[in-house]
Tab-separated table of C-alpha atoms in Angstrom:
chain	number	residue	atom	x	y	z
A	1	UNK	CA	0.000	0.000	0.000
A	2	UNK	CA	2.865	2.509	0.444
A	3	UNK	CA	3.753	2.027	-3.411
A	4	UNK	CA	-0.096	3.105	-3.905
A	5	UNK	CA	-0.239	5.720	-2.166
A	6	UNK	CA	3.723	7.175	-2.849
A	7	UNK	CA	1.911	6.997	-6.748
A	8	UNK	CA	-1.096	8.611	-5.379
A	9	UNK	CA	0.556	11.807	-3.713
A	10	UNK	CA	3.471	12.371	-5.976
A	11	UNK	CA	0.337	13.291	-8.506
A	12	UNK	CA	-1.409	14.630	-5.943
A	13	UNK	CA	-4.360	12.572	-6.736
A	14	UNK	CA	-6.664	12.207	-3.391
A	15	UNK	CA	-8.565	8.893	-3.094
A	16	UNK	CA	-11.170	6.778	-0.839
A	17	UNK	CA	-9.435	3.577	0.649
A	18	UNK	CA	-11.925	1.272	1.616
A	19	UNK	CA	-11.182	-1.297	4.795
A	20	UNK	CA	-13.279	-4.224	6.266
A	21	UNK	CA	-13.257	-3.559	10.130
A	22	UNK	CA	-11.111	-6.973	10.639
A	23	UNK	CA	-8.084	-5.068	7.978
A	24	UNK	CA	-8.045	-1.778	10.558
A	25	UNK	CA	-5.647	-2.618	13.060
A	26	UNK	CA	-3.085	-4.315	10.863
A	27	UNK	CA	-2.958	-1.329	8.631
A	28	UNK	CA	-2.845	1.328	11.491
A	29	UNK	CA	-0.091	2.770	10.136
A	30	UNK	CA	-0.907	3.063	6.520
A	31	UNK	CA	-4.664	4.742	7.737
A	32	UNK	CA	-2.571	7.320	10.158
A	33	UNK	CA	-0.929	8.299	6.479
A	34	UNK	CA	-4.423	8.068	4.534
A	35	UNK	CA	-6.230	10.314	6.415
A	36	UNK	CA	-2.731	12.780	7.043
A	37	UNK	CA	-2.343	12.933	3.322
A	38	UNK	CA	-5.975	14.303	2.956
A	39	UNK	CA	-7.642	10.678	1.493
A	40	UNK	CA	-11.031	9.475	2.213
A	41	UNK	CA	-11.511	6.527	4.521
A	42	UNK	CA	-14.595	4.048	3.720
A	43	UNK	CA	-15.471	0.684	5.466
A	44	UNK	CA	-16.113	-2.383	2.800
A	45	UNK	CA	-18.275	-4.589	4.484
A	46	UNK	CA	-19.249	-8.773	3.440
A	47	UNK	CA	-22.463	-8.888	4.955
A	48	UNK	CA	-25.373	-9.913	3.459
A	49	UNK	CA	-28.540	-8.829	5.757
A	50	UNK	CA	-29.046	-5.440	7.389
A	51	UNK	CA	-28.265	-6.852	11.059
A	52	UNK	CA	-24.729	-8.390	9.417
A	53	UNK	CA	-23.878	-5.138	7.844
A	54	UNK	CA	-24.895	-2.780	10.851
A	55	UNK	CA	-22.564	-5.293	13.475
A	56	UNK	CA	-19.934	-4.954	10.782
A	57	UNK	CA	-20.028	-1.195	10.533
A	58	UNK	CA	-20.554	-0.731	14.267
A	59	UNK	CA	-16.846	-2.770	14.757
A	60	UNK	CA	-15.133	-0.782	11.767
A	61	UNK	CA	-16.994	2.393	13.363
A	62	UNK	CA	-15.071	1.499	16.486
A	63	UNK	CA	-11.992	1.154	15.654
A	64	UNK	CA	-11.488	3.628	13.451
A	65	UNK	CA	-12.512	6.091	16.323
A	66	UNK	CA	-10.025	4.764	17.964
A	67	UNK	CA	-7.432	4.134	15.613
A	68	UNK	CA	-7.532	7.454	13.979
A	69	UNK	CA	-10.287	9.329	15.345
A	70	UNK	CA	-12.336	9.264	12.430
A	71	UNK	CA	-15.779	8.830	11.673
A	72	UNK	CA	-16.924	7.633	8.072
A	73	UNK	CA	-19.962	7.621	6.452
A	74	UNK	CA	-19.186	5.843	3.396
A	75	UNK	CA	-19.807	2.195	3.016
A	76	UNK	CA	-19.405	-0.325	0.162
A	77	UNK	CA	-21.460	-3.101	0.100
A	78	UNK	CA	-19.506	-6.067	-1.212
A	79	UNK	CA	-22.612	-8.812	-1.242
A	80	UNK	CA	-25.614	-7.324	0.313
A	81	UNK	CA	-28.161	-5.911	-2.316
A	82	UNK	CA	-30.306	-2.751	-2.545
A	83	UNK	CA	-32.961	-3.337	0.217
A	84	UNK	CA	-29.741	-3.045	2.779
A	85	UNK	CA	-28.186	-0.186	0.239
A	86	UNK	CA	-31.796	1.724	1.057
A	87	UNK	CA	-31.740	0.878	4.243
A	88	UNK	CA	-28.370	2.126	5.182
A	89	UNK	CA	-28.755	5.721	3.110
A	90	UNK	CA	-31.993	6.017	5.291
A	91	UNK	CA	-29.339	5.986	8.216
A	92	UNK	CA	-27.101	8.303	6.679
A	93	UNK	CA	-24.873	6.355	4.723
A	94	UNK	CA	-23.173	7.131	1.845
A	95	UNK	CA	-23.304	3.756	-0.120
A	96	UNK	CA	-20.063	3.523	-2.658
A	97	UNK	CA	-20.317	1.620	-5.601
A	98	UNK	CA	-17.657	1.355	-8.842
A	99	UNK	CA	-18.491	2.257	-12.371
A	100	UNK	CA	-15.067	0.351	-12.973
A	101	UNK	CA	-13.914	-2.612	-11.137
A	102	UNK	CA	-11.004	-3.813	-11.548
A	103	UNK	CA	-10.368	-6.000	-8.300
A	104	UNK	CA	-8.514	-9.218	-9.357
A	105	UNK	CA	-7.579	-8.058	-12.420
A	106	UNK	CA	-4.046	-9.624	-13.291
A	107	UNK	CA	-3.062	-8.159	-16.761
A	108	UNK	CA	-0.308	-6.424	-16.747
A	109	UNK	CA	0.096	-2.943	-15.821
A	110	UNK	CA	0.480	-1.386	-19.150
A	111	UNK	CA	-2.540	-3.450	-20.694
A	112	UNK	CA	-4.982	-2.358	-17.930
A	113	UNK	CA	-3.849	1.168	-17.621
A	114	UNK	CA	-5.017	1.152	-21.941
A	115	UNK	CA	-8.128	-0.616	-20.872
A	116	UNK	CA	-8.867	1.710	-18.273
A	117	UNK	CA	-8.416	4.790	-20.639
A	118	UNK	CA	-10.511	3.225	-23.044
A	119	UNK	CA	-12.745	3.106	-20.520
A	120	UNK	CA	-12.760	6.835	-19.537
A	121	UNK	CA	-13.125	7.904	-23.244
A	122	UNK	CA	-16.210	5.743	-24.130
A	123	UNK	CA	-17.815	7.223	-21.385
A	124	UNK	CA	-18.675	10.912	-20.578
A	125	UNK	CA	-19.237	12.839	-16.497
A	126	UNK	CA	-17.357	10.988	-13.959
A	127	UNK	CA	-16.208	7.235	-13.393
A	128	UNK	CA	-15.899	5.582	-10.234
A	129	UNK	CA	-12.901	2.820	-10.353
A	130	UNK	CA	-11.981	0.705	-8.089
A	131	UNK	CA	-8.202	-0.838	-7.564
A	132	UNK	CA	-7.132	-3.138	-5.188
A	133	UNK	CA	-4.233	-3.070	-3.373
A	134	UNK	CA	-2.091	-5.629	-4.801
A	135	UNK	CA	1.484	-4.643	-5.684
A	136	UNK	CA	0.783	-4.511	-9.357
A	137	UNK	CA	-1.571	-1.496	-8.859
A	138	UNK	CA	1.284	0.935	-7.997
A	139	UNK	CA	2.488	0.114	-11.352
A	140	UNK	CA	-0.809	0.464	-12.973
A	141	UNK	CA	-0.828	4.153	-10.952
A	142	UNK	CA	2.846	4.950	-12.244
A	143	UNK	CA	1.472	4.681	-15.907
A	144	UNK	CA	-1.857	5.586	-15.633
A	145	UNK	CA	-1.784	8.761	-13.399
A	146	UNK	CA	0.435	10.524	-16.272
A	147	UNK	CA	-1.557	9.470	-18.831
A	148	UNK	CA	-4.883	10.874	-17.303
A	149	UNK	CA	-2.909	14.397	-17.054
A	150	UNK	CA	-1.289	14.421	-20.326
A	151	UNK	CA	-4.755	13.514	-22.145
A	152	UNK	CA	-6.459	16.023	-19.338
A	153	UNK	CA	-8.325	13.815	-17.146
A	154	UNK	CA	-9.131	14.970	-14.172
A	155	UNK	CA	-9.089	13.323	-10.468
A	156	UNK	CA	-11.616	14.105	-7.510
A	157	UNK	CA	-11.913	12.760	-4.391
A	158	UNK	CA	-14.950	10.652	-4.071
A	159	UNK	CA	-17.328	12.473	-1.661
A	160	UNK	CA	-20.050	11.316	-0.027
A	161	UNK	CA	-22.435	13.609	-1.811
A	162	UNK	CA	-21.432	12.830	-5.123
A	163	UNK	CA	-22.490	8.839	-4.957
């Protein structure tokens, strides 16, 4: 993750990390940087039913006040569908969801950095992506981030508002 987010602030590109509650604690560290370098911090939870979700988000809640003093309001949903999604944004959660996914995706960095422009220019407003953190994705950053500004792409930081 310090590849990522080296990549991420030598463009100055600001982005929202999403952690299950059980990742927090190992990745203390890495969140102290996140939320110093002016990133968003989301919880990803693998709950399926409302009760699941909310005992999820109550632990992540926890310890992220405690970690980092931080309280989020942005959750991605990783299995539960849109009766929890409604449920939730009744509560006053922003739910997060990717236009763009590219979890698990093992090309190689230079032919998913072209996939992902081709992406962008098929498409017009703003695209939500989301990147993992495997190593490969720094290198995916180092060529895509420079593209995006040559071309004149521009970055925002995901805001709770705006999904």
């Amino acid at each position: 993750m310090t590849q990522i987010l080296d990549q991420l602030d030598g463009a100055g590109v600001k982005a929202l990390f999403l952690f299950r509650p059980e990742e927090l604690e190992a990745n203390e560290e890495n969140l102290r940087r996140i939320v110093g370098s002016g990133h968003a911090v989301g919880l990803s939870v693998e709950g399926t039913t409302l009760s699941q979700v909310e005992e999820q988000l109550d632990q992540g809640e926890a310890l992220l006040d405690r970690l980092v003093r931080l309280k989020t309001h942005t959750v991605y949903l990783e299995k539960a569908g849109r009766d929890v999604s409604s449920a939730l944004s009744e509560e006053g959660w922003a739910c997060w969801s990717p236009q763009l996914d590219q979890t698990g995706d093992t090309r190689s960095a230079a032919t998913r950095s072209n996939a992902l422009m081709n992406n962008f220019d098929s498409r017009t407003g703003s695209v939500r992506v989301m990147l993992d953190d495997r190593p490969g994705t720094a290198d995916l950053l180092d060529r895509l981030l420079p593209r995006m500004e040559r071309e004149d792409y521009r970055t925002r930081l995901a805001l709770e508002t705006w999904f």
